[in-house]
Amino acid sequence: MEARTPVTALPSKLRARKFREATIGGLLGTAAAVALFAMLGILVVLGMESLTFFKEVSFWSFIFGTTWEPLLDPKHFGVLPLVAGTFLIVIGAAALALPFGLLCAVYLAEYASVRTRDIIKPVLEVLSGIPTVVYGYFALVTVTPALKVILPQTEVFNAAAGAIVVAIMILPI
């Protein structure tokens, strides 16, 4: 015969459970409210700083300007070169990562032995956990000097190193 819980003990267990659930719900609600207020604070600060910036710089010269020189006098804040450089790196990274990633996926799924797959798959997954700052440092310290050996006219900040490193970064995806 199985032991039964006495009827008098049941309500106190239910009350304790409801209290724990209410406490956890309150903590989660507080965390959500803090996150919401933090986000609203960030939006307000960004909005105020943007208004201050656009009082000094024309919106159209910011969007369509072709020079980005915020440290030199006279200052120029044209964002078009930054957008164009970003697209150049995205296209270069996609051109490198898509075929190489597809080849890796087909190899791992169809041809690799279990042992090889067990080694390569975690290595690819670790790549997705590396912070982007580390990738940028790697591009400056390792990839750019390697490119200078191949192409001596390569500058320190270049799209080729950025495309190569972003391709490595998106390879697991």
Short mmCIF file of C-alpha atoms in Angstrom, two decimals:
data_model
loop_
_atom_site.label_atom_id
_atom_site.label_comp_id
_atom_site.label_asym_id
_atom_site.label_seq_id
_atom_site.Cartn_x
_atom_site.Cartn_y
_atom_site.Cartn_z
CA MET A 1 0.00 0.00 0.00
CA GLU A 2 1.38 3.44 -0.90
CA ALA A 3 1.76 6.23 1.61
CA ARG A 4 -0.64 9.14 1.19
CA THR A 5 -0.02 12.74 2.03
CA PRO A 6 -2.29 13.92 4.82
CA VAL A 7 -4.99 16.31 3.65
CA THR A 8 -3.88 18.98 6.15
CA ALA A 9 -0.31 19.19 4.69
CA LEU A 10 -1.46 19.84 1.13
CA PRO A 11 -2.58 23.47 1.43
CA SER A 12 0.71 24.61 3.01
CA LYS A 13 2.68 22.97 0.19
CA LEU A 14 0.46 24.69 -2.36
CA ARG A 15 0.86 28.03 -0.60
CA ALA A 16 4.65 27.63 -0.50
CA ARG A 17 4.69 26.71 -4.19
CA LYS A 18 2.50 29.66 -5.13
CA PHE A 19 4.72 31.95 -3.05
CA ARG A 20 7.86 30.68 -4.83
CA GLU A 21 6.22 31.08 -8.23
CA ALA A 22 5.02 34.58 -7.37
CA THR A 23 8.50 35.52 -6.13
CA ILE A 24 10.13 34.21 -9.29
CA GLY A 25 7.50 35.97 -11.41
CA GLY A 26 8.18 39.20 -9.54
CA LEU A 27 11.95 38.85 -10.05
CA LEU A 28 11.50 38.16 -13.76
CA GLY A 29 9.11 41.11 -14.08
CA THR A 30 11.63 43.35 -12.30
CA ALA A 31 14.40 42.17 -14.61
CA ALA A 32 12.20 42.89 -17.64
CA ALA A 33 11.38 46.35 -16.32
CA VAL A 34 15.06 47.13 -15.69
CA ALA A 35 15.91 45.98 -19.24
CA LEU A 36 13.09 48.11 -20.66
CA PHE A 37 14.18 51.21 -18.74
CA ALA A 38 17.80 50.66 -19.74
CA MET A 39 16.79 50.42 -23.39
CA LEU A 40 14.65 53.55 -23.11
CA GLY A 41 17.56 55.35 -21.43
CA ILE A 42 19.89 54.35 -24.25
CA LEU A 43 17.36 55.55 -26.83
CA VAL A 44 16.95 58.91 -25.06
CA VAL A 45 20.70 59.47 -24.78
CA LEU A 46 21.25 58.50 -28.42
CA GLY A 47 18.40 60.75 -29.50
CA MET A 48 19.70 63.74 -27.53
CA GLU A 49 23.26 63.26 -28.81
CA SER A 50 21.98 62.85 -32.37
CA LEU A 51 20.02 66.11 -32.11
CA THR A 52 23.13 67.88 -30.83
CA PHE A 53 25.20 66.39 -33.67
CA PHE A 54 22.69 67.31 -36.38
CA LYS A 55 22.51 70.91 -35.11
CA GLU A 56 26.16 71.23 -36.16
CA VAL A 57 26.21 68.91 -39.20
CA SER A 58 23.69 68.91 -42.02
CA PHE A 59 21.74 65.65 -42.30
CA TRP A 60 22.22 65.58 -46.09
CA SER A 61 25.97 66.18 -45.87
CA PHE A 62 26.13 63.36 -43.33
CA ILE A 63 24.22 60.91 -45.55
CA PHE A 64 25.69 61.88 -48.93
CA GLY A 65 29.08 63.29 -47.94
CA THR A 66 32.08 61.58 -49.48
CA THR A 67 34.68 62.45 -46.83
CA TRP A 68 34.97 61.07 -43.30
CA GLU A 69 37.50 63.16 -41.36
CA PRO A 70 36.15 63.75 -37.84
CA LEU A 71 39.57 64.58 -36.34
CA LEU A 72 40.90 67.06 -38.91
CA ASP A 73 39.97 70.72 -39.31
CA PRO A 74 37.64 71.39 -41.05
CA LYS A 75 35.74 68.33 -39.90
CA HIS A 76 33.81 66.24 -42.43
CA PHE A 77 31.24 63.64 -41.44
CA GLY A 78 30.20 62.04 -44.73
CA VAL A 79 29.14 58.49 -43.96
CA LEU A 80 29.03 57.29 -47.57
CA PRO A 81 32.65 55.96 -47.57
CA LEU A 82 31.92 53.93 -44.43
CA VAL A 83 28.80 52.42 -45.98
CA ALA A 84 30.62 51.68 -49.25
CA GLY A 85 33.52 50.07 -47.35
CA THR A 86 31.10 47.95 -45.37
CA PHE A 87 29.43 46.70 -48.54
CA LEU A 88 32.84 45.99 -50.09
CA ILE A 89 33.81 43.84 -47.09
CA VAL A 90 30.42 42.09 -47.06
CA ILE A 91 30.67 41.20 -50.75
CA GLY A 92 34.29 40.02 -50.37
CA ALA A 93 33.48 37.95 -47.28
CA ALA A 94 30.46 36.37 -48.98
CA ALA A 95 32.55 35.55 -52.06
CA LEU A 96 35.05 33.75 -49.84
CA ALA A 97 32.81 32.20 -47.18
CA LEU A 98 29.91 30.91 -49.27
CA PRO A 99 31.82 28.47 -51.49
CA PHE A 100 34.25 27.45 -48.75
CA GLY A 101 31.41 27.00 -46.22
CA LEU A 102 29.38 24.98 -48.70
CA LEU A 103 32.36 22.76 -49.48
CA CYS A 104 33.02 22.25 -45.75
CA ALA A 105 29.38 21.37 -45.10
CA VAL A 106 29.23 18.87 -47.96
CA TYR A 107 32.54 17.32 -46.93
CA LEU A 108 31.51 17.00 -43.28
CA ALA A 109 28.07 15.61 -44.13
CA GLU A 110 29.00 13.20 -46.92
CA TYR A 111 32.70 12.37 -47.05
CA ALA A 112 34.40 12.93 -43.70
CA SER A 113 35.01 10.02 -41.38
CA VAL A 114 33.43 10.13 -37.95
CA ARG A 115 36.80 10.93 -36.36
CA THR A 116 37.46 13.82 -38.77
CA ARG A 117 33.94 15.17 -38.26
CA ASP A 118 34.36 14.97 -34.48
CA ILE A 119 37.49 17.14 -34.75
CA ILE A 120 36.44 19.70 -37.39
CA LYS A 121 32.88 20.38 -36.20
CA PRO A 122 33.85 21.67 -32.72
CA VAL A 123 36.61 23.81 -34.25
CA LEU A 124 34.06 25.45 -36.55
CA GLU A 125 31.67 25.95 -33.63
CA VAL A 126 34.41 27.61 -31.55
CA LEU A 127 34.88 30.16 -34.35
CA SER A 128 31.37 31.48 -33.70
CA GLY A 129 32.21 32.17 -30.05
CA ILE A 130 35.22 34.39 -30.67
CA PRO A 131 34.48 38.09 -30.05
CA THR A 132 34.60 40.37 -33.09
CA VAL A 133 37.25 42.55 -31.43
CA VAL A 134 39.59 39.56 -31.45
CA TYR A 135 38.88 39.02 -35.14
CA GLY A 136 39.72 42.68 -35.83
CA TYR A 137 42.98 42.41 -33.92
CA PHE A 138 43.79 39.22 -35.83
CA ALA A 139 43.17 41.06 -39.12
CA LEU A 140 45.52 43.89 -38.14
CA VAL A 141 48.30 41.79 -36.62
CA THR A 142 48.28 38.64 -38.75
CA VAL A 143 46.30 38.95 -41.98
CA THR A 144 47.50 42.41 -43.05
CA PRO A 145 51.23 41.55 -42.69
CA ALA A 146 50.61 38.34 -44.65
CA LEU A 147 48.90 40.37 -47.38
CA LYS A 148 51.86 42.80 -47.41
CA VAL A 149 54.16 39.90 -48.29
CA ILE A 150 51.97 39.08 -51.29
CA LEU A 151 51.05 42.67 -52.22
CA PRO A 152 53.65 45.13 -50.85
CA GLN A 153 51.44 48.19 -51.50
CA THR A 154 48.79 46.93 -49.03
CA GLU A 155 47.91 49.54 -46.40
CA VAL A 156 47.30 48.82 -42.71
CA PHE A 157 43.53 49.33 -42.97
CA ASN A 158 42.32 47.48 -46.05
CA ALA A 159 39.18 45.75 -47.25
CA ALA A 160 40.96 42.52 -48.21
CA ALA A 161 42.00 41.73 -44.63
CA GLY A 162 38.52 42.66 -43.43
CA ALA A 163 36.86 40.42 -46.01
CA ILE A 164 39.13 37.48 -45.18
CA VAL A 165 38.55 37.77 -41.44
CA VAL A 166 34.78 38.30 -41.76
CA ALA A 167 34.68 35.25 -44.05
CA ILE A 168 36.39 33.20 -41.31
CA MET A 169 33.98 34.67 -38.76
CA ILE A 170 30.83 33.73 -40.70
CA LEU A 171 32.09 30.32 -41.79
CA PRO A 172 30.22 28.42 -39.02
CA ILE A 173 26.97 30.12 -40.04
#
